[in-house]
Amino acid sequence: MSKPSLNTSLVSVLHNDKYGSSVPPLYQSTTFKATSFDELQEYDYTRSGNPTRTVLQQQIANLYEVNQEQVFAVSSGMTALDIILRTLIDNSDQIPTIIAGDDLYGGTQRLLTFLQTRNHAKVVHTDTTNTASFIELFKSLPRVDIVLLESPTNPLLKVADLPALCHFVKQATNDSCKIVVDNTMMSGLNSNPLQFGADLVYESGTKYLNGHHDIMAGVIIAKKDVAPSVYFVINSTGAGLSPMDSWLLIRGLKTLSVRLYKQQINAMVLSHWLQDVCGFKPNAAEKEKPQLRTRFVGLKSHPQFQLHQSFNRGPGAVLSIETGDVKLSERIVTSKRLKIWAVTVSFGCVNSLISMPCKMSHASIDPEVRKQREFPEDLIRLCCGIEDVKDLQYDLLAAFEEAGLVELQQRGQDTYILNKQNGHLARNNIGETYQENYNVYDQFFGQNIVSKTRHLHRPKL
């Protein structure tokens, strides 16, 4: 029999239960009885290893096509980054220099600031999505030990050229500089940065991997030469994921492909509707009016659409809009007419989420820093779930109307949406564009995000 597809591997979980249970059992045990003093047994204490966690780590290994020994499940996505940085910093013979992006998750920014203020690392921020600028900065520094990348960035949806950046860094440093990639926005289903040359990849398992926002988890996938050092830190600190959360994450992974596929279809439909019907797009002819915008890497209007498509198998399901007015954005997000979109931080859940990052997930970033990095304070982040997309559209439209952003006009049998911020007028086509956008998704991101062949050469790790 040929090797099963990725989708099948995630659903068909292999385990060695002696009773033949159809799903992996939960080993909610701290200790394991010693059978011999002469032979090393596989498990003795759950901090060091647990059968349920091992099954989970094998599933993640299937997702990233690596050996199970290269995968580690820990208590959160931020724990994953902390473990990675501890591993790499402890292996450095001097205070290391870290290059990181200028559009980072707020928790990542907080941890990097913590390290820098305590003189554990020197952190240099730059626009990692500008390859030429990144290379120029890299060459100007006497030494770079770690490069931390995200793509697409959260929430500005900027795309870093991961293959090009990894190739440059490895060539420029003879493989001495370690590349770390936060792959949470894409998940291993859409992208595998290890194949481009990254040394360590991590995800917040809280997001797409689990998909239900009922656990916190993080996963680390490391090259073979780094993996033992990562395990040493995890075992020393006791950061391994608990058996119960490991068991729930195994269950969540089974539906990853169907969830993410539906979420991305919804995001494609919604982004086209927001841009073309609701008028969230710049208007060069009306420069005196607020410039609205829809940010989504699945839109052809995204300046890096083709770049993203070149090394990813899907656009993800996170998009953002700018209203041109902070107060207006606040009224939309806090609208009492929102019944489906939940106002929460995070993303990747089966239900749709809406937030204002500058007030929520990115509030820990100093306002002056946000200003320097041209972070739009009016930005609204939309994280699509698996609901009927028409319901998501009508829900948003009600909030837009209550907030005073749009005016609905009835013309015969048709309803038109007038964007009062920029004067954009278009017929409301909710319910008419699903198949059209499904075809767009099909054309540009493969017939199925889990059946499309991984099309980039995978080097030996």
Coordinates of C-alpha atoms in Angstrom, one line a residue:
M1 CA 0.0 0.0 0.0
S2 CA 1.2 3.5 -0.8
K3 CA 1.9 6.0 1.9
P4 CA -1.4 7.5 3.2
S5 CA -2.2 11.1 2.5
L6 CA -1.6 13.7 5.2
N7 CA -5.3 14.0 5.8
T8 CA -5.6 10.3 6.4
S9 CA -2.6 10.3 8.7
L10 CA -4.1 13.0 10.9
V11 CA -7.4 11.1 11.2
S12 CA -6.1 7.6 11.5
V13 CA -4.1 7.9 14.8
L14 CA -1.7 5.0 15.4
H15 CA -1.2 3.9 19.0
N16 CA -0.4 0.7 20.9
D17 CA -3.2 0.2 23.3
K18 CA -3.2 -3.4 24.5
Y19 CA -7.0 -3.4 24.8
G20 CA -7.5 -2.3 21.2
S21 CA -9.3 1.0 21.9
S22 CA -10.4 2.7 18.7
V23 CA -9.0 6.1 20.0
P24 CA -5.8 6.7 21.9
P25 CA -6.3 6.2 25.6
L26 CA -5.5 8.9 28.1
Y27 CA -2.6 8.2 30.4
Q28 CA -3.5 10.6 33.2
S29 CA -0.6 9.3 35.3
T30 CA 2.3 11.1 36.9
T31 CA 4.6 8.0 37.4
F32 CA 5.1 4.7 35.8
K33 CA 6.2 1.5 37.6
A34 CA 9.7 0.4 37.1
T35 CA 10.0 -3.1 35.6
S36 CA 13.8 -3.4 35.8
F37 CA 16.8 -1.6 37.3
D38 CA 19.0 -2.9 34.5
E39 CA 17.1 -1.6 31.4
L40 CA 16.0 2.0 30.7
Q41 CA 12.3 2.0 30.4
E42 CA 10.4 4.4 28.0
Y43 CA 8.4 6.2 30.6
D44 CA 9.1 6.9 34.3
Y45 CA 7.7 10.4 35.1
T46 CA 5.3 12.4 33.0
R47 CA 7.4 15.5 33.1
S48 CA 10.0 13.6 31.0
G49 CA 7.5 11.7 28.8
N50 CA 4.0 10.4 28.7
P51 CA 2.4 7.9 26.2
T52 CA -0.5 10.3 25.4
R53 CA 2.0 13.1 24.6
T54 CA 4.0 10.8 22.5
V55 CA 1.0 9.9 20.3
L56 CA 0.3 13.7 19.9
Q57 CA 4.0 14.4 19.0
Q58 CA 3.8 11.6 16.4
Q59 CA 0.8 13.2 14.8
I60 CA 2.6 16.6 14.6
A61 CA 5.6 14.7 13.1
N62 CA 3.2 13.4 10.4
L63 CA 2.0 16.9 9.8
Y64 CA 5.6 18.2 9.3
E65 CA 7.0 15.0 7.8
V66 CA 9.8 14.5 10.4
N67 CA 10.7 12.0 13.0
Q68 CA 8.7 11.9 16.2
E69 CA 11.9 12.7 18.2
Q70 CA 12.0 16.1 16.5
V71 CA 8.6 17.2 17.9
F72 CA 7.7 18.5 21.3
A73 CA 4.4 19.5 22.8
V74 CA 4.4 22.2 25.5
S75 CA 2.0 24.2 27.6
S76 CA 1.4 27.1 25.2
G77 CA 2.7 28.8 22.1
M78 CA 4.6 31.4 24.1
T79 CA 6.1 28.6 26.1
A80 CA 7.3 27.1 22.8
L81 CA 9.1 30.3 21.9
D82 CA 10.5 30.7 25.4
I83 CA 11.9 27.2 25.3
I84 CA 13.4 27.8 21.8
L85 CA 15.1 31.0 22.9
R86 CA 16.4 29.5 26.1
T87 CA 17.8 26.7 24.1
L88 CA 19.6 28.9 21.6
I89 CA 20.7 31.6 24.0
D90 CA 22.1 29.1 26.4
N91 CA 24.2 27.6 23.6
S92 CA 25.6 31.0 22.7
D93 CA 29.1 32.0 23.9
Q94 CA 28.0 35.7 24.3
I95 CA 24.9 37.8 24.4
P96 CA 23.2 36.8 21.2
T97 CA 21.8 39.2 18.6
I98 CA 18.2 38.5 17.4
I99 CA 16.6 39.9 14.3
A100 CA 12.9 39.9 14.5
G101 CA 10.0 41.5 12.5
D102 CA 8.3 44.8 13.2
D103 CA 4.8 43.3 13.0
L104 CA 4.8 40.7 15.8
Y105 CA 2.2 39.1 18.0
G106 CA 2.1 41.1 21.2
G107 CA 3.2 38.3 23.4
T108 CA 6.3 37.7 21.2
Q109 CA 7.1 41.4 21.5
R110 CA 6.7 41.3 25.3
L111 CA 9.1 38.3 25.6
L112 CA 11.7 39.8 23.4
T113 CA 11.6 43.0 25.4
F114 CA 11.9 41.0 28.6
L115 CA 15.1 39.4 27.3
Q116 CA 16.6 42.6 26.1
T117 CA 15.9 44.6 29.2
R118 CA 17.6 42.0 31.3
N119 CA 20.6 41.9 29.0
H120 CA 19.9 38.3 27.9
A121 CA 19.8 39.2 24.2
K122 CA 20.1 42.2 21.8
V123 CA 17.0 42.4 19.7
V124 CA 16.9 44.3 16.4
H125 CA 13.5 44.9 14.8
T126 CA 13.1 45.3 11.0
D127 CA 10.5 44.8 8.3
T128 CA 11.3 41.2 7.5
T129 CA 8.9 41.3 4.6
N130 CA 11.3 43.7 2.8
T131 CA 13.9 41.2 1.7
A132 CA 16.4 43.8 0.4
S133 CA 16.2 45.9 3.6
F134 CA 16.6 42.8 5.7
I135 CA 19.7 41.7 3.9
E136 CA 21.2 45.2 4.2
L137 CA 20.6 45.2 8.0
F138 CA 21.9 41.7 8.4
K139 CA 25.2 42.6 6.6
S140 CA 25.6 45.7 8.7
L141 CA 25.6 43.8 12.0
P142 CA 28.8 42.3 13.3
R143 CA 27.0 39.1 14.3
V144 CA 23.5 37.7 14.1
D145 CA 22.7 34.5 16.1
I146 CA 18.9 34.1 15.7
V147 CA 16.4 35.3 13.1
L148 CA 12.8 35.2 14.2
L149 CA 10.2 35.2 11.3
E150 CA 6.4 35.3 10.9
S151 CA 4.6 35.0 7.6
P152 CA 2.1 36.3 7.0
T153 CA 2.4 38.7 9.9
N154 CA -0.3 39.2 12.4
P155 CA -2.4 41.3 12.0
L156 CA -1.0 43.4 9.1
L157 CA -0.9 40.3 6.8
K158 CA 2.5 41.2 5.3
V159 CA 4.4 38.3 3.6
A160 CA 8.0 37.5 4.3
D161 CA 9.8 35.6 1.6
L162 CA 10.7 32.6 3.8
P163 CA 12.6 30.6 1.1
A164 CA 14.7 33.6 0.1
L165 CA 15.5 34.8 3.6
C166 CA 16.4 31.3 4.9
H167 CA 18.7 30.7 1.9
F168 CA 20.4 34.0 2.4
V169 CA 20.9 33.6 6.2
K170 CA 22.3 30.1 5.8
Q171 CA 24.7 31.0 3.0
A172 CA 25.8 34.2 4.8
T173 CA 26.6 32.5 8.1
N174 CA 27.6 29.0 7.0
D175 CA 24.6 27.7 8.9
S176 CA 25.6 29.1 12.2
C177 CA 22.7 31.5 12.5
K178 CA 19.5 29.8 13.7
I179 CA 16.2 30.5 12.0
V180 CA 13.0 30.3 14.0
V181 CA 9.6 30.6 12.4
D182 CA 6.3 31.1 14.1
N183 CA 4.0 29.1 11.7
T184 CA 0.7 29.6 13.7
M185 CA -1.0 31.7 11.0
M186 CA -0.5 29.0 8.4
S187 CA -0.2 25.8 10.4
G188 CA 1.8 22.8 9.1
L189 CA -1.1 22.1 6.7
N190 CA -0.4 25.2 4.6
S191 CA 3.4 25.7 5.0
N192 CA 6.4 23.8 6.4
P193 CA 9.3 26.3 6.9
L194 CA 11.7 23.4 7.7
Q195 CA 11.8 22.7 4.0
F196 CA 13.1 26.1 3.3
G197 CA 16.0 25.8 5.8
A198 CA 14.4 26.9 9.1
D199 CA 16.0 25.3 12.2
L200 CA 13.0 25.5 14.5
V201 CA 9.3 26.0 13.8
Y202 CA 6.7 26.5 16.4
E203 CA 2.9 26.9 16.5
S204 CA 0.4 27.8 19.1
G205 CA -1.6 24.6 19.3
T206 CA -4.4 26.7 20.9
K207 CA -5.2 28.0 17.4
Y208 CA -5.8 25.9 14.2
L209 CA -4.3 22.6 15.5
N210 CA -6.8 22.2 18.2
G211 CA -9.5 24.5 16.7
H212 CA -11.9 24.7 19.6
H213 CA -10.3 27.1 22.1
D214 CA -10.7 24.7 25.0
I215 CA -7.0 24.1 25.7
M216 CA -3.7 26.0 25.6
A217 CA -0.8 24.3 23.8
G218 CA 2.3 24.8 21.8
V219 CA 4.3 22.6 19.5
I220 CA 8.0 22.8 18.5
I221 CA 9.4 21.1 15.5
A222 CA 13.2 21.1 15.4
K223 CA 16.0 19.9 13.1
K224 CA 17.7 16.8 14.3
D225 CA 20.8 18.6 15.5
V226 CA 18.8 21.0 17.7
A227 CA 16.1 18.6 19.0
P228 CA 18.1 17.1 22.0
S229 CA 18.9 20.5 23.4
V230 CA 15.2 21.5 23.1
Y231 CA 14.2 18.3 25.0
F232 CA 16.8 19.0 27.7
V233 CA 15.2 22.5 28.5
I234 CA 11.6 21.1 28.4
N235 CA 12.5 18.2 30.7
S236 CA 14.4 20.5 33.1
T237 CA 11.6 23.1 33.3
G238 CA 8.6 20.8 33.3
A239 CA 7.0 22.6 30.3
G240 CA 5.7 19.5 28.6
L241 CA 2.0 19.5 27.7
S242 CA -0.3 17.7 30.2
P243 CA -1.8 14.3 29.3
M244 CA -5.4 15.7 29.2
D245 CA -4.5 18.6 26.9
S246 CA -2.4 16.3 24.7
W247 CA -5.4 14.0 24.4
L248 CA -7.7 16.9 23.4
L249 CA -5.1 18.2 20.9
I250 CA -5.0 14.7 19.3
R251 CA -8.7 14.9 18.9
G252 CA -8.6 18.4 17.4
L253 CA -6.0 17.4 14.8
K254 CA -8.3 14.9 13.3
T255 CA -10.5 17.7 11.9
L256 CA -7.8 20.2 11.1
S257 CA -8.0 19.8 7.3
V258 CA -11.8 20.1 7.0
R259 CA -11.9 23.0 9.5
L260 CA -9.2 25.0 7.8
Y261 CA -10.5 24.3 4.4
K262 CA -14.0 25.7 5.3
Q263 CA -12.4 28.6 7.2
Q264 CA -10.3 29.6 4.3
I265 CA -13.3 29.5 1.9
N266 CA -15.2 31.7 4.3
A267 CA -12.3 34.1 4.4
M268 CA -12.0 34.3 0.7
V269 CA -15.7 35.0 0.2
L270 CA -15.8 37.6 3.1
S271 CA -12.7 39.4 1.9
H272 CA -14.0 39.9 -1.6
W273 CA -17.3 41.1 -0.2
L274 CA -15.7 43.6 2.2
Q275 CA -13.4 44.9 -0.6
D276 CA -15.7 45.0 -3.6
V277 CA -19.2 45.5 -2.0
C278 CA -18.6 47.2 1.3
G279 CA -15.9 49.5 -0.1
F280 CA -13.0 48.6 2.1
K281 CA -10.4 49.6 -0.4
P282 CA -8.3 52.7 -1.1
N283 CA -9.8 55.3 -3.5
A284 CA -7.1 57.3 -5.2
A285 CA -9.6 59.7 -6.7
E286 CA -10.9 60.7 -3.2
K287 CA -7.6 61.4 -1.4
E288 CA -9.3 63.8 1.0
K289 CA -11.5 61.0 2.3
P290 CA -10.4 58.3 4.7
Q291 CA -8.6 55.5 3.0
L292 CA -10.2 52.2 3.8
R293 CA -8.5 48.8 3.2
T294 CA -9.0 45.1 3.3
R295 CA -5.9 43.0 4.1
F296 CA -5.9 39.4 3.1
V297 CA -3.2 37.4 1.3
G298 CA -5.9 35.5 -0.7
L299 CA -6.9 38.7 -2.5
K300 CA -5.2 39.4 -5.8
S301 CA -5.1 43.0 -4.7
H302 CA -2.7 42.1 -1.9
P303 CA 0.7 43.4 -3.0
Q304 CA 2.4 40.0 -2.1
F305 CA -0.4 37.7 -3.3
Q306 CA 1.9 35.8 -5.8
L307 CA 4.8 35.6 -3.3
H308 CA 2.5 34.0 -0.7
Q309 CA 1.1 31.6 -3.3
S310 CA 4.6 30.6 -4.4
F311 CA 5.4 28.8 -1.1
N312 CA 2.1 28.2 0.7
R313 CA -0.9 26.0 0.0
G314 CA -3.6 28.2 1.3
P315 CA -4.2 31.8 2.4
G316 CA -5.2 31.1 6.0
A317 CA -8.4 32.5 7.5
V318 CA -7.3 35.8 9.2
L319 CA -8.0 39.1 7.5
S320 CA -8.2 42.7 8.6
I321 CA -10.0 45.9 7.6
E322 CA -9.3 49.6 8.3
T323 CA -12.2 52.0 8.6
G324 CA -10.3 55.2 8.6
D325 CA -11.6 56.1 12.1
V326 CA -10.6 54.6 15.5
K327 CA -13.9 55.5 17.2
L328 CA -15.9 54.0 14.2
S329 CA -13.9 50.8 14.5
E330 CA -14.6 50.7 18.3
R331 CA -18.4 51.0 17.6
I332 CA -18.3 48.2 15.1
V333 CA -16.4 45.8 17.4
T334 CA -18.6 46.6 20.4
S335 CA -21.9 46.6 18.4
K336 CA -24.8 44.9 20.2
R337 CA -25.9 43.7 16.8
L338 CA -23.0 41.3 16.5
K339 CA -24.6 37.9 17.4
I340 CA -22.1 35.5 15.7
W341 CA -18.8 37.2 15.7
A342 CA -17.3 36.9 19.2
V343 CA -15.2 39.8 20.5
T344 CA -12.1 37.9 21.7
V345 CA -8.4 37.7 21.2
S346 CA -6.8 34.8 19.4
F347 CA -7.8 33.1 16.2
G348 CA -8.1 29.6 14.6
C349 CA -11.3 28.7 16.3
V350 CA -14.3 27.0 14.7
N351 CA -16.4 30.0 15.5
S352 CA -15.6 33.4 14.1
L353 CA -13.8 36.1 16.2
I354 CA -13.4 39.8 15.8
S355 CA -11.1 42.2 17.7
M356 CA -9.2 45.5 17.7
P357 CA -5.6 44.4 18.1
C358 CA -4.4 47.8 19.4
K359 CA -6.9 47.5 22.2
M360 CA -6.5 43.7 22.8
S361 CA -3.9 41.2 21.5
H362 CA -1.3 43.9 20.7
A363 CA -2.1 46.4 23.5
S364 CA 1.1 45.4 25.3
I365 CA 3.1 47.0 22.5
D366 CA 3.9 50.5 23.5
P367 CA 1.7 53.0 21.5
E368 CA 4.8 54.9 20.4
V369 CA 6.3 51.7 19.0
R370 CA 3.1 51.0 17.2
K371 CA 3.2 54.5 15.7
Q372 CA 6.8 54.1 14.6
R373 CA 5.9 50.8 12.9
E374 CA 2.8 52.4 11.2
F375 CA 0.4 50.1 12.9
P376 CA -3.2 51.3 12.1
E377 CA -5.0 52.0 15.3
D378 CA -8.3 51.6 13.6
L379 CA -7.5 48.1 12.3
I380 CA -10.2 45.4 12.9
R381 CA -9.0 41.8 12.8
L382 CA -11.5 39.2 11.5
C383 CA -10.8 35.5 12.1
C384 CA -13.2 33.3 10.2
G385 CA -14.8 30.2 11.6
I386 CA -16.8 27.4 9.9
E387 CA -20.2 29.0 10.1
D388 CA -22.4 29.7 7.0
V389 CA -20.6 32.6 5.4
K390 CA -23.9 34.4 4.6
D391 CA -24.6 34.6 8.4
L392 CA -21.2 36.1 9.0
Q393 CA -21.8 38.7 6.3
Y394 CA -25.3 39.7 7.6
D395 CA -23.9 39.9 11.1
L396 CA -21.1 42.2 10.1
L397 CA -23.4 44.3 7.9
A398 CA -25.8 44.9 10.9
A399 CA -22.8 46.1 13.0
F400 CA -21.6 48.3 10.2
E401 CA -25.1 49.9 9.9
E402 CA -25.4 50.4 13.7
A403 CA -22.0 52.0 13.9
G404 CA -22.8 54.5 11.1
L405 CA -20.3 53.1 8.6
V406 CA -22.9 52.1 5.9
E407 CA -26.3 53.0 4.8
L408 CA -28.6 50.4 3.2
Q409 CA -30.6 51.6 0.2
Q410 CA -33.5 49.7 -1.4
R411 CA -33.7 50.0 -5.2
G412 CA -36.5 47.8 -6.5
Q413 CA -35.7 44.2 -5.6
D414 CA -32.0 45.0 -4.8
T415 CA -30.3 46.3 -1.7
Y416 CA -27.3 48.6 -2.1
I417 CA -24.6 49.3 0.4
L418 CA -23.4 52.9 0.6
N419 CA -20.1 53.3 2.5
K420 CA -20.5 56.7 4.2
Q421 CA -16.7 57.0 4.8
N422 CA -15.7 57.0 1.2
G423 CA -18.9 57.1 -0.9
H424 CA -18.5 53.6 -2.3
L425 CA -21.8 52.2 -3.5
A426 CA -22.5 48.6 -4.6
R427 CA -25.3 46.1 -4.8
N428 CA -25.3 43.8 -1.9
N429 CA -24.6 40.3 -3.3
I430 CA -24.6 38.2 -0.1
G431 CA -25.3 34.6 -1.0
E432 CA -24.4 35.0 -4.7
T433 CA -20.6 34.8 -4.6
Y434 CA -19.8 31.6 -2.7
Q435 CA -19.2 29.4 -5.7
E436 CA -17.4 32.2 -7.5
N437 CA -14.9 32.6 -4.6
Y438 CA -14.7 28.8 -4.1
N439 CA -13.5 28.6 -7.7
V440 CA -11.0 31.5 -7.1
Y441 CA -9.7 29.6 -4.1
D442 CA -9.6 26.4 -6.1
Q443 CA -7.6 28.0 -8.9
F444 CA -5.0 29.8 -6.8
F445 CA -4.4 27.5 -3.8
G446 CA -5.0 24.0 -5.1
Q447 CA -8.1 21.8 -5.4
N448 CA -7.7 20.8 -1.8
I449 CA -5.3 22.1 0.7
V450 CA -4.6 18.6 2.1
S451 CA -4.4 16.7 -1.2
K452 CA -2.2 19.1 -3.1
T453 CA 1.3 17.7 -3.3
R454 CA 4.0 19.4 -1.4
H455 CA 5.6 21.1 -4.3
L456 CA 8.9 22.3 -2.9
H457 CA 12.1 20.2 -2.6
R458 CA 12.5 19.0 1.0
P459 CA 16.1 18.9 2.1
K460 CA 17.3 16.3 4.6
L461 CA 17.0 17.5 8.1

